[in-house]
Tab-separated table of C-alpha atoms in Angstrom:
chain	number	residue	atom	x	y	z
O	485	MET	CA	114.606	72.694	87.583
O	486	ASP	CA	117.394	71.403	84.791
O	487	LEU	CA	120.343	73.051	85.822
O	488	SER	CA	122.195	72.165	82.159
O	489	THR	CA	120.159	73.757	80.067
O	490	PRO	CA	119.497	77.426	80.180
O	491	THR	CA	116.124	79.713	80.103
O	492	GLY	CA	115.701	81.813	77.603
O	493	MET	CA	114.345	81.802	74.025
O	494	THR	CA	116.296	78.996	71.656
O	495	ARG	CA	117.202	80.384	67.870
O	496	ARG	CA	115.232	77.132	66.950
O	497	HIS	CA	112.212	78.689	68.715
O	498	PHE	CA	112.785	82.458	66.767
O	499	MET	CA	113.363	81.102	63.342
O	500	SER	CA	109.971	78.206	63.490
O	501	HIS	CA	108.805	82.731	63.882
O	502	LEU	CA	110.449	84.061	61.351
O	503	ALA	CA	109.620	81.156	59.208
O	504	GLY	CA	105.570	81.054	59.556
O	505	SER	CA	105.144	84.899	59.628
O	506	SER	CA	103.066	86.507	57.278
O	507	ALA	CA	105.471	87.857	53.980
O	508	ALA	CA	102.360	90.909	53.689
O	509	ALA	CA	104.397	93.905	55.566
O	510	ALA	CA	105.294	96.868	54.230
O	511	ALA	CA	109.088	98.083	52.609
O	512	ALA	CA	112.363	96.822	55.134
O	513	PHE	CA	112.989	98.614	58.295
O	514	THR	CA	116.529	99.563	60.791
O	515	LEU	CA	117.144	97.693	63.927
O	516	GLY	CA	119.621	97.870	66.013
O	517	ASN	CA	122.832	99.842	67.017
O	518	SER	CA	124.336	101.845	63.872
O	519	ILE	CA	128.435	101.750	63.894
O	520	GLN	CA	129.078	104.827	65.922
O	521	ALA	CA	131.291	107.331	64.101
O	522	ASN	CA	133.348	107.192	67.392
O	523	ALA	CA	133.842	103.629	67.689
O	524	GLU	CA	136.961	103.429	67.416
O	525	GLU	CA	137.536	106.005	70.655
O	526	LEU	CA	134.697	103.635	72.224
O	527	LYS	CA	136.840	100.569	71.452
O	528	LYS	CA	139.818	101.943	73.943
O	529	ASN	CA	139.130	100.841	77.210
O	530	ARG	CA	136.304	98.679	76.523
O	531	LYS	CA	136.656	95.216	78.968
O	532	SER	CA	135.059	91.522	78.180
O	533	ALA	CA	136.393	88.473	79.833
O	534	ILE	CA	136.528	84.576	78.090
O	535	LEU	CA	135.572	81.920	80.474
O	536	LEU	CA	137.905	79.109	79.697
O	537	TRP	CA	135.652	75.669	81.200
O	538	MET	CA	136.830	72.462	81.882
O	539	GLY	CA	133.355	70.828	82.081
O	540	GLY	CA	133.580	67.647	85.280
O	541	GLY	CA	136.138	69.060	87.079
O	542	PRO	CA	140.059	69.007	86.013
O	543	SER	CA	142.679	67.630	88.879
O	544	THR	CA	144.390	70.867	89.637
O	545	ILE	CA	146.738	69.115	91.686
O	546	ASP	CA	147.823	67.371	88.689
O	547	ILE	CA	148.223	70.645	86.948
O	548	TRP	CA	148.537	74.080	89.452
O	549	ASP	CA	149.076	72.737	92.514
O	550	LEU	CA	151.316	69.638	92.363
O	551	LYS	CA	153.227	67.788	95.458
O	552	PRO	CA	155.868	66.154	94.493
O	553	GLY	CA	157.358	63.704	97.374
O	554	ALA	CA	153.447	63.351	98.562
O	555	PRO	CA	151.792	59.958	99.012
O	556	THR	CA	149.186	62.061	96.679
O	557	SER	CA	151.112	62.881	94.118
O	558	GLY	CA	151.119	61.444	90.745
O	559	PRO	CA	154.029	61.285	88.446
O	560	PHE	CA	153.807	64.378	86.805
O	561	MET	CA	156.584	66.736	88.025
O	562	PRO	CA	156.370	70.350	88.235
O	563	ILE	CA	158.094	73.078	86.262
O	564	SER	CA	159.672	76.770	86.661
O	565	THR	CA	157.444	79.475	84.751
O	566	THR	CA	157.658	83.476	84.151
O	567	GLY	CA	155.847	84.007	87.052
O	568	ASP	CA	156.116	82.992	90.544
O	569	MET	CA	155.007	79.361	90.333
O	570	GLN	CA	155.424	76.075	89.019
O	571	ILE	CA	152.848	74.087	87.047
O	572	CYS	CA	152.760	70.930	85.756
O	573	GLU	CA	155.623	69.574	83.274
O	574	HIS	CA	153.156	68.660	80.155
O	575	MET	CA	152.242	72.674	80.381
O	576	PRO	CA	155.487	73.994	78.921
O	577	MET	CA	153.531	76.535	76.475
O	578	MET	CA	151.699	77.274	79.370
O	579	ALA	CA	154.491	77.850	81.811
O	580	GLN	CA	155.924	80.623	79.730
O	581	GLN	CA	152.486	82.597	79.808
O	582	MET	CA	151.942	82.376	83.636
O	583	LYS	CA	153.924	85.675	83.924
O	584	HIS	CA	150.031	87.209	82.273
O	585	LEU	CA	148.001	84.870	84.844
O	586	SER	CA	147.860	83.827	88.673
O	587	VAL	CA	146.918	81.068	90.278
O	588	VAL	CA	144.249	80.647	93.337
O	589	ARG	CA	145.299	77.682	95.094
O	590	SER	CA	143.199	78.575	98.015
O	591	MET	CA	140.006	77.708	96.356
O	592	SER	CA	137.590	75.925	98.805
O	593	THR	CA	133.544	75.234	98.059
O	594	ARG	CA	130.691	73.305	99.319
O	595	GLU	CA	129.483	71.348	95.854
O	596	ALA	CA	131.187	67.973	94.595
O	597	ASP	CA	128.552	67.244	92.818
O	598	HIS	CA	128.421	68.056	88.875
O	599	ALA	CA	125.364	69.735	88.287
O	600	ARG	CA	125.354	71.700	91.496
O	601	GLY	CA	129.290	72.457	91.183
O	602	ARG	CA	128.327	73.652	87.828
O	603	TYR	CA	125.086	75.798	88.987
O	604	TYR	CA	127.197	76.958	91.910
O	605	MET	CA	130.229	78.234	89.509
O	606	HIS	CA	128.406	79.727	86.636
O	607	THR	CA	126.092	81.731	89.106
O	608	GLY	CA	127.815	82.386	92.747
O	609	TYR	CA	124.539	80.947	94.240
O	610	VAL	CA	123.419	77.314	94.756
O	611	PRO	CA	120.247	76.229	93.187
O	612	ASN	CA	117.176	77.443	94.495
O	613	PRO	CA	113.516	75.984	93.312
O	614	ASN	CA	112.618	78.970	93.675
O	615	VAL	CA	114.683	81.359	91.753
O	616	GLU	CA	116.470	80.941	88.563
O	617	HIS	CA	120.179	83.103	89.577
O	618	PRO	CA	121.740	84.445	86.597
O	619	GLY	CA	125.484	83.459	85.335
O	620	TYR	CA	128.014	85.746	85.007
O	621	GLY	CA	127.983	85.373	81.361
O	622	SER	CA	124.875	86.902	81.176
O	623	VAL	CA	125.810	89.490	84.274
O	624	VAL	CA	129.290	90.640	82.451
O	625	ALA	CA	127.368	91.358	79.218
O	626	HIS	CA	124.346	92.970	81.345
O	627	GLU	CA	126.968	95.280	83.048
O	628	LEU	CA	129.334	95.945	79.942
O	629	ILE	CA	127.207	95.970	77.391
O	630	ASP	CA	126.704	100.604	77.314
O	631	GLN	CA	130.515	100.142	76.775
O	632	ARG	CA	129.805	99.150	73.116
O	633	PRO	CA	127.109	100.628	71.388
O	634	GLU	CA	128.186	99.586	68.093
O	635	LEU	CA	127.629	96.279	68.796
O	636	GLU	CA	125.047	94.290	66.551
O	637	ILE	CA	126.101	90.369	67.491
O	638	PRO	CA	125.214	88.948	70.999
O	639	PRO	CA	126.904	90.203	73.068
O	640	PHE	CA	127.244	86.375	75.492
O	641	VAL	CA	128.916	83.800	73.561
O	642	SER	CA	129.232	80.443	74.587
O	643	VAL	CA	130.950	78.530	72.117
O	644	GLY	CA	130.777	74.458	72.128
O	645	GLY	CA	128.970	74.275	74.953
O	646	ALA	CA	125.445	75.238	76.383
O	647	GLY	CA	126.490	78.112	78.602
O	648	SER	CA	124.546	79.165	81.730
O	649	GLY	CA	121.730	81.097	81.001
O	650	PRO	CA	120.088	84.095	81.976
O	651	GLY	CA	118.014	83.602	85.165
O	652	PHE	CA	116.091	87.016	86.246
O	653	LEU	CA	117.599	89.238	83.443
O	654	GLY	CA	115.802	87.655	81.061
O	655	MET	CA	115.622	85.790	77.955
O	656	ALA	CA	118.106	88.352	76.223
O	657	TRP	CA	120.679	88.234	78.264
O	658	SER	CA	120.936	84.511	76.844
O	659	PRO	CA	123.793	82.581	76.069
O	660	PHE	CA	124.796	82.634	71.842
O	661	SER	CA	126.174	79.065	71.268
O	662	VAL	CA	127.894	78.834	68.185
O	663	THR	CA	130.265	75.539	67.185
O	664	SER	CA	133.840	76.452	67.593
O	665	SER	CA	134.162	76.604	64.118
O	666	GLY	CA	131.513	79.732	64.443
O	667	ARG	CA	129.306	77.968	62.553
O	668	VAL	CA	125.934	79.351	63.580
O	669	ARG	CA	122.767	77.067	63.554
O	670	ASN	CA	119.387	77.908	62.465
O	671	LEU	CA	120.961	81.272	61.025
O	672	GLU	CA	120.900	80.217	57.416
O	673	MET	CA	117.534	81.424	55.506
O	674	LYS	CA	117.047	80.422	52.584
O	675	MET	CA	114.652	83.490	50.694
O	676	SER	CA	116.088	86.334	49.101
O	677	ASP	CA	117.031	89.565	51.485
O	678	GLN	CA	114.168	91.423	50.181
O	679	ARG	CA	111.694	88.695	50.778
O	680	LEU	CA	113.508	88.130	54.795
O	681	MET	CA	113.099	91.918	55.071
O	682	GLN	CA	108.909	91.955	54.260
O	683	ARG	CA	108.870	89.120	57.058
O	684	MET	CA	110.508	90.347	59.499
O	685	ALA	CA	109.469	93.638	59.376
O	686	ALA	CA	105.411	91.978	59.811
O	687	LEU	CA	107.115	89.698	62.710
O	688	LYS	CA	108.328	92.787	64.123
O	689	MET	CA	104.604	94.715	63.768
O	690	ILE	CA	102.845	91.669	65.310
O	691	GLU	CA	105.778	91.843	68.366
O	692	ASP	CA	104.984	95.356	68.636
O	693	GLY	CA	101.518	95.246	68.738
O	694	PHE	CA	101.819	92.321	71.279
O	695	ALA	CA	103.800	93.853	73.412
O	696	SER	CA	102.207	97.433	73.538
O	697	ARG	CA	99.014	95.584	74.401
O	698	THR	CA	99.894	93.233	77.092
O	699	ARG	CA	103.187	95.296	78.666
O	700	ASP	CA	104.141	91.980	79.382
O	701	THR	CA	108.091	91.310	80.485
O	702	PRO	CA	108.244	87.672	78.232
O	703	ALA	CA	106.433	89.781	75.114
O	704	MET	CA	108.707	92.451	75.808
O	705	GLU	CA	112.206	90.151	75.771
O	706	HIS	CA	111.285	88.285	73.202
O	707	ALA	CA	110.878	91.600	70.925
O	708	LYS	CA	114.093	92.506	72.430
O	709	VAL	CA	115.298	89.018	70.613
O	710	LEU	CA	113.964	89.919	67.561
O	711	GLU	CA	115.558	92.796	67.176
O	712	LYS	CA	118.938	91.551	68.054
O	713	THR	CA	118.463	88.664	65.468
O	714	PHE	CA	117.905	91.325	62.634
O	715	ASP	CA	121.073	92.747	64.082
O	716	LEU	CA	122.970	89.844	63.815
O	717	MET	CA	121.364	88.027	60.320
O	718	THR	CA	122.440	91.665	58.988
O	719	SER	CA	125.412	92.382	60.887
O	720	ASP	CA	129.228	92.785	58.847
O	721	GLN	CA	130.181	91.518	62.824
O	722	MET	CA	129.184	88.318	61.999
O	723	ALA	CA	132.597	88.010	60.503
O	724	ALA	CA	133.796	87.602	63.463
O	725	PHE	CA	132.690	84.100	63.800
O	726	LYS	CA	134.561	82.769	60.251
O	727	VAL	CA	137.490	81.381	62.365
O	728	ALA	CA	138.152	79.600	58.864
O	729	GLU	CA	139.189	82.744	57.169
O	730	GLU	CA	142.458	82.495	59.892
O	731	PRO	CA	145.756	82.331	58.285
O	732	ASP	CA	146.826	77.644	58.472
O	733	ALA	CA	149.498	78.688	60.612
O	734	VAL	CA	147.150	80.545	63.271
O	735	LYS	CA	144.706	77.834	63.569
O	736	GLU	CA	147.441	75.517	63.981
O	737	ARG	CA	149.824	77.295	66.570
O	738	TYR	CA	145.931	77.118	68.557
O	739	GLY	CA	145.053	73.353	67.890
O	740	THR	CA	143.063	72.186	65.737
O	741	ASN	CA	140.652	70.157	67.530
O	742	GLY	CA	137.488	71.618	69.428
O	743	PHE	CA	138.881	73.447	71.512
O	744	GLY	CA	141.967	75.490	70.179
O	745	GLN	CA	139.662	77.063	67.133
O	746	GLY	CA	136.824	77.689	70.108
O	747	CYS	CA	140.100	80.032	71.881
O	748	LEU	CA	140.613	81.220	68.588
O	749	LEU	CA	137.203	82.274	68.200
O	750	ALA	CA	136.840	83.599	70.948
O	751	ARG	CA	139.851	85.756	70.416
O	752	ARG	CA	138.145	87.173	67.469
O	753	LEU	CA	134.824	87.837	69.555
O	754	VAL	CA	136.410	89.955	71.989
O	755	GLU	CA	138.214	91.626	68.858
O	756	THR	CA	135.089	92.303	67.741
O	757	GLY	CA	133.477	93.702	71.013
O	758	VAL	CA	131.889	90.723	72.806
O	759	PRO	CA	131.814	91.503	75.598
O	760	PHE	CA	132.292	87.645	77.494
O	761	VAL	CA	132.543	84.187	75.452
O	762	GLU	CA	132.551	81.207	77.333
O	763	VAL	CA	134.874	78.203	75.359
O	764	ASP	CA	133.762	74.865	76.515
O	765	LEU	CA	136.478	71.859	76.656
O	766	GLY	CA	134.926	68.464	78.920
O	767	GLY	CA	135.842	65.311	79.544
O	768	TRP	CA	137.495	65.680	83.407
O	769	ASP	CA	135.417	64.040	84.991
O	770	ASN	CA	138.854	61.246	85.700
O	771	HIS	CA	137.506	58.607	87.930
O	772	GLY	CA	139.715	56.058	86.012
O	773	GLY	CA	143.249	56.120	84.501
O	774	ILE	CA	143.188	60.028	85.562
O	775	HIS	CA	147.018	59.683	84.452
O	776	PRO	CA	147.686	58.722	80.813
O	777	THR	CA	144.349	60.828	80.045
O	778	LEU	CA	145.592	63.989	81.099
O	779	LYS	CA	149.158	63.666	79.933
O	780	ASP	CA	148.118	62.416	76.558
O	781	GLN	CA	145.051	63.979	75.806
O	782	LYS	CA	143.592	66.528	78.176
O	783	LEU	CA	146.568	68.490	78.587
O	784	PRO	CA	148.261	68.624	75.251
O	785	GLN	CA	145.234	70.075	73.828
O	786	LEU	CA	144.820	73.373	77.094
O	787	ASP	CA	148.374	73.968	76.951
O	788	LYS	CA	148.090	74.700	73.546
O	789	ALA	CA	144.708	76.725	72.701
O	790	MET	CA	145.167	78.398	76.239
O	791	SER	CA	148.684	79.167	75.937
O	792	ALA	CA	148.179	81.027	72.521
O	793	LEU	CA	145.534	82.834	74.093
O	794	THR	CA	147.381	84.524	76.164
O	795	GLU	CA	150.107	84.900	73.838
O	796	ASP	CA	147.717	86.745	71.087
O	797	LEU	CA	145.709	88.951	73.223
O	798	ALA	CA	148.907	90.464	75.080
O	799	GLN	CA	150.533	90.956	71.427
O	800	ARG	CA	147.800	92.699	70.629
O	801	GLU	CA	147.389	94.794	73.807
O	802	LEU	CA	144.342	93.144	74.826
O	803	LEU	CA	145.234	91.192	78.209
O	804	ASP	CA	145.255	94.881	80.055
O	805	ASP	CA	141.025	94.974	78.990
O	806	THR	CA	140.873	91.409	78.560
O	807	VAL	CA	139.877	88.601	82.166
O	808	ILE	CA	140.709	85.191	81.102
O	809	ILE	CA	139.381	82.785	83.454
O	810	TRP	CA	140.412	78.964	83.526
O	811	MET	CA	138.293	76.556	85.881
O	812	GLY	CA	136.015	73.764	86.489
O	813	GLU	CA	132.988	73.078	88.597
O	814	PHE	CA	135.385	71.529	91.460
O	815	GLY	CA	139.116	69.646	91.819
O	816	ARG	CA	139.304	66.155	92.136
O	817	THR	CA	140.804	64.234	95.227
O	818	PRO	CA	144.218	63.799	96.071
O	819	ARG	CA	143.682	60.179	97.080
O	820	ILE	CA	144.500	58.053	93.772
O	821	ASN	CA	141.539	55.812	94.160
O	822	GLN	CA	141.653	52.151	92.890
O	823	GLY	CA	140.876	52.690	89.556
O	824	ALA	CA	143.931	54.634	89.203
O	825	GLY	CA	141.430	57.868	89.006
O	826	ARG	CA	140.539	61.000	91.351
O	827	ASP	CA	136.680	61.247	92.052
O	828	HIS	CA	135.274	64.827	93.214
O	829	PHE	CA	136.139	67.297	95.433
O	830	ALA	CA	135.506	70.406	96.523
O	831	ARG	CA	137.418	71.233	99.373
O	832	ALA	CA	140.768	71.937	98.319
O	833	TRP	CA	141.844	73.052	94.085
O	834	SER	CA	142.785	75.454	91.909
O	835	CYS	CA	141.416	78.363	89.495
O	836	VAL	CA	143.438	80.874	87.315
O	837	VAL	CA	142.879	84.063	86.871
O	838	GLY	CA	144.356	87.100	84.261
O	839	GLY	CA	143.850	90.068	82.104
O	840	GLY	CA	142.438	93.213	83.196
O	841	ASN	CA	143.375	95.111	85.724
O	842	LEU	CA	143.682	92.139	87.646
O	843	LYS	CA	148.120	90.578	88.276
O	844	GLY	CA	149.692	88.092	86.919
O	845	GLY	CA	152.487	85.745	87.397
O	846	LEU	CA	151.097	84.953	91.486
O	847	ALA	CA	150.379	81.956	93.614
O	848	VAL	CA	147.604	82.766	95.840
O	849	GLY	CA	146.529	80.606	98.581
O	850	GLU	CA	148.738	77.597	99.481
O	851	THR	CA	147.545	73.966	99.950
O	852	SER	CA	148.543	71.705	102.680
O	853	ARG	CA	151.590	69.183	101.473
O	854	ASP	CA	149.174	66.420	100.637
O	855	GLY	CA	146.411	68.978	98.760
O	856	SER	CA	143.586	67.146	100.940
O	857	ALA	CA	143.073	71.112	102.787
O	858	VAL	CA	143.346	75.060	102.632
O	859	GLU	CA	146.124	76.330	105.038
O	860	THR	CA	145.571	80.083	103.993
O	861	GLU	CA	142.312	82.171	103.454
O	862	PRO	CA	139.497	80.418	101.337
O	863	TYR	CA	138.365	81.607	98.467
O	864	SER	CA	134.685	80.738	96.941
O	865	SER	CA	133.225	81.173	93.358
O	866	GLU	CA	131.916	84.372	94.892
O	867	ASP	CA	135.497	85.513	95.736
O	868	LEU	CA	136.675	84.107	92.582
O	869	MET	CA	133.629	86.299	90.615
O	870	THR	CA	133.562	89.330	92.634
O	871	THR	CA	137.357	89.719	92.083
O	872	VAL	CA	136.859	89.457	87.984
O	873	CYS	CA	134.232	92.040	88.056
O	874	LYS	CA	136.511	94.134	90.164
O	875	GLY	CA	139.273	93.342	87.423
O	876	LEU	CA	136.517	94.420	84.749
O	877	GLY	CA	135.821	97.359	85.714
O	878	ILE	CA	132.311	96.545	87.305
O	879	SER	CA	131.198	97.639	90.870
O	880	THR	CA	130.988	95.394	93.440
O	881	GLU	CA	128.081	97.329	95.184
O	882	THR	CA	125.596	96.268	91.728
O	883	THR	CA	122.413	94.900	93.095
O	884	PHE	CA	120.269	93.374	90.893
O	885	THR	CA	116.101	92.695	91.671
O	886	SER	CA	114.981	88.640	91.357
O	887	ASN	CA	111.532	87.643	90.231
O	888	ASN	CA	110.745	87.158	93.831
O	889	GLY	CA	111.480	90.759	94.778
O	890	ARG	CA	114.896	90.189	96.385
O	891	PRO	CA	117.630	91.635	96.235
O	892	MET	CA	120.694	89.963	95.439
O	893	LYS	CA	124.328	91.581	94.912
O	894	ILE	CA	126.289	91.256	91.915
O	895	ALA	CA	128.700	87.992	91.513
O	896	GLY	CA	126.249	86.556	94.767
O	897	GLY	CA	127.989	89.045	97.381
O	898	GLY	CA	131.815	87.481	97.587
O	899	LYS	CA	134.649	89.331	99.010
O	900	LEU	CA	137.738	90.762	97.141
O	901	ILE	CA	140.919	88.151	96.361
O	902	ASN	CA	142.924	91.575	96.944
O	903	GLU	CA	145.917	89.843	96.380
O	904	LEU	CA	145.426	89.899	92.567
O	905	LEU	CA	144.201	93.522	92.840
O	906	ALA	CA	146.428	95.640	90.555
């Protein structure tokens, strides 16, 4: 099983169908959800989540859980924050926002391989050749979509990365991948609106006929993707992707790099009603020269974008309904290696969460003085995401049925991190 590529229909696959379909069809038709008269009321209390994914395995001992004076400590010093914890001196803007977010310092997981760790932290399950589990983005979108019947753009958007696949939930819940500038590849059609509508009508008739004859799940999922793609191409909500229309001062506040603009796009998408957005910042696999890389490259980008996103959501009164999750596939070793880097380490590391119905300003759990072990109750991917589901108002008793007939509890059936629950 390819753990890095999500399963589902790609946009290129869909557009190849559309471009090749017959134009001998009836007039235009209308698909999807219309904007409801009570749309403003629906926007109240609707939940969303933003996952800031740190691909490569970030060194949380140098960011969120420093060990000054220990032999494993790097050169960075801790600074005070607006929350009940200290963080890295190279995260001064985030230090001002930590009243909104909490650090879970007692993460302890078992997958220290990139592909396996990525799969596990996105699904709550270890890879299994007999079943492909849905990623958290697909699960959250699936569970929250009923809150926004007016949504015409995809409910799960992946910015700057591939996202994690929908597994047995089906291709309709695949991540919709865009660049950090909001550009949607393979979606521009060089034809008139009338011509497009004719082709869409033709393709819909073909899809509907095939699905009704076969009643096959892939065929029905294919038809759903067609409908959603039409909604996407004709919706005014596509304006949410136009990050370039933001004032220059706002773009600069987030950072004009890809991650900064991706976080700005995430804010625009949750404002529009998208239930789950994942923003990727890779480059954390620092086996050598880790501290100059963190100080000069990774932490300035992270600090600027994550703080702007948190502050913006709070000021716009969106943070109470939006959970922010910061995590990678694992942490890095307390021991600094001969190349002045840190290696893969899943035994003791940190994640950050806040917003929604979750408490901010806390340091949950503790690691040992040198950071080599968790000294309080350890937490897993399942525990973290079960807690996130609770913070989003999603029932933690929800159970899915996999494609091999096995019942599977949401987020792997983890336990709640009670300290985080408001």
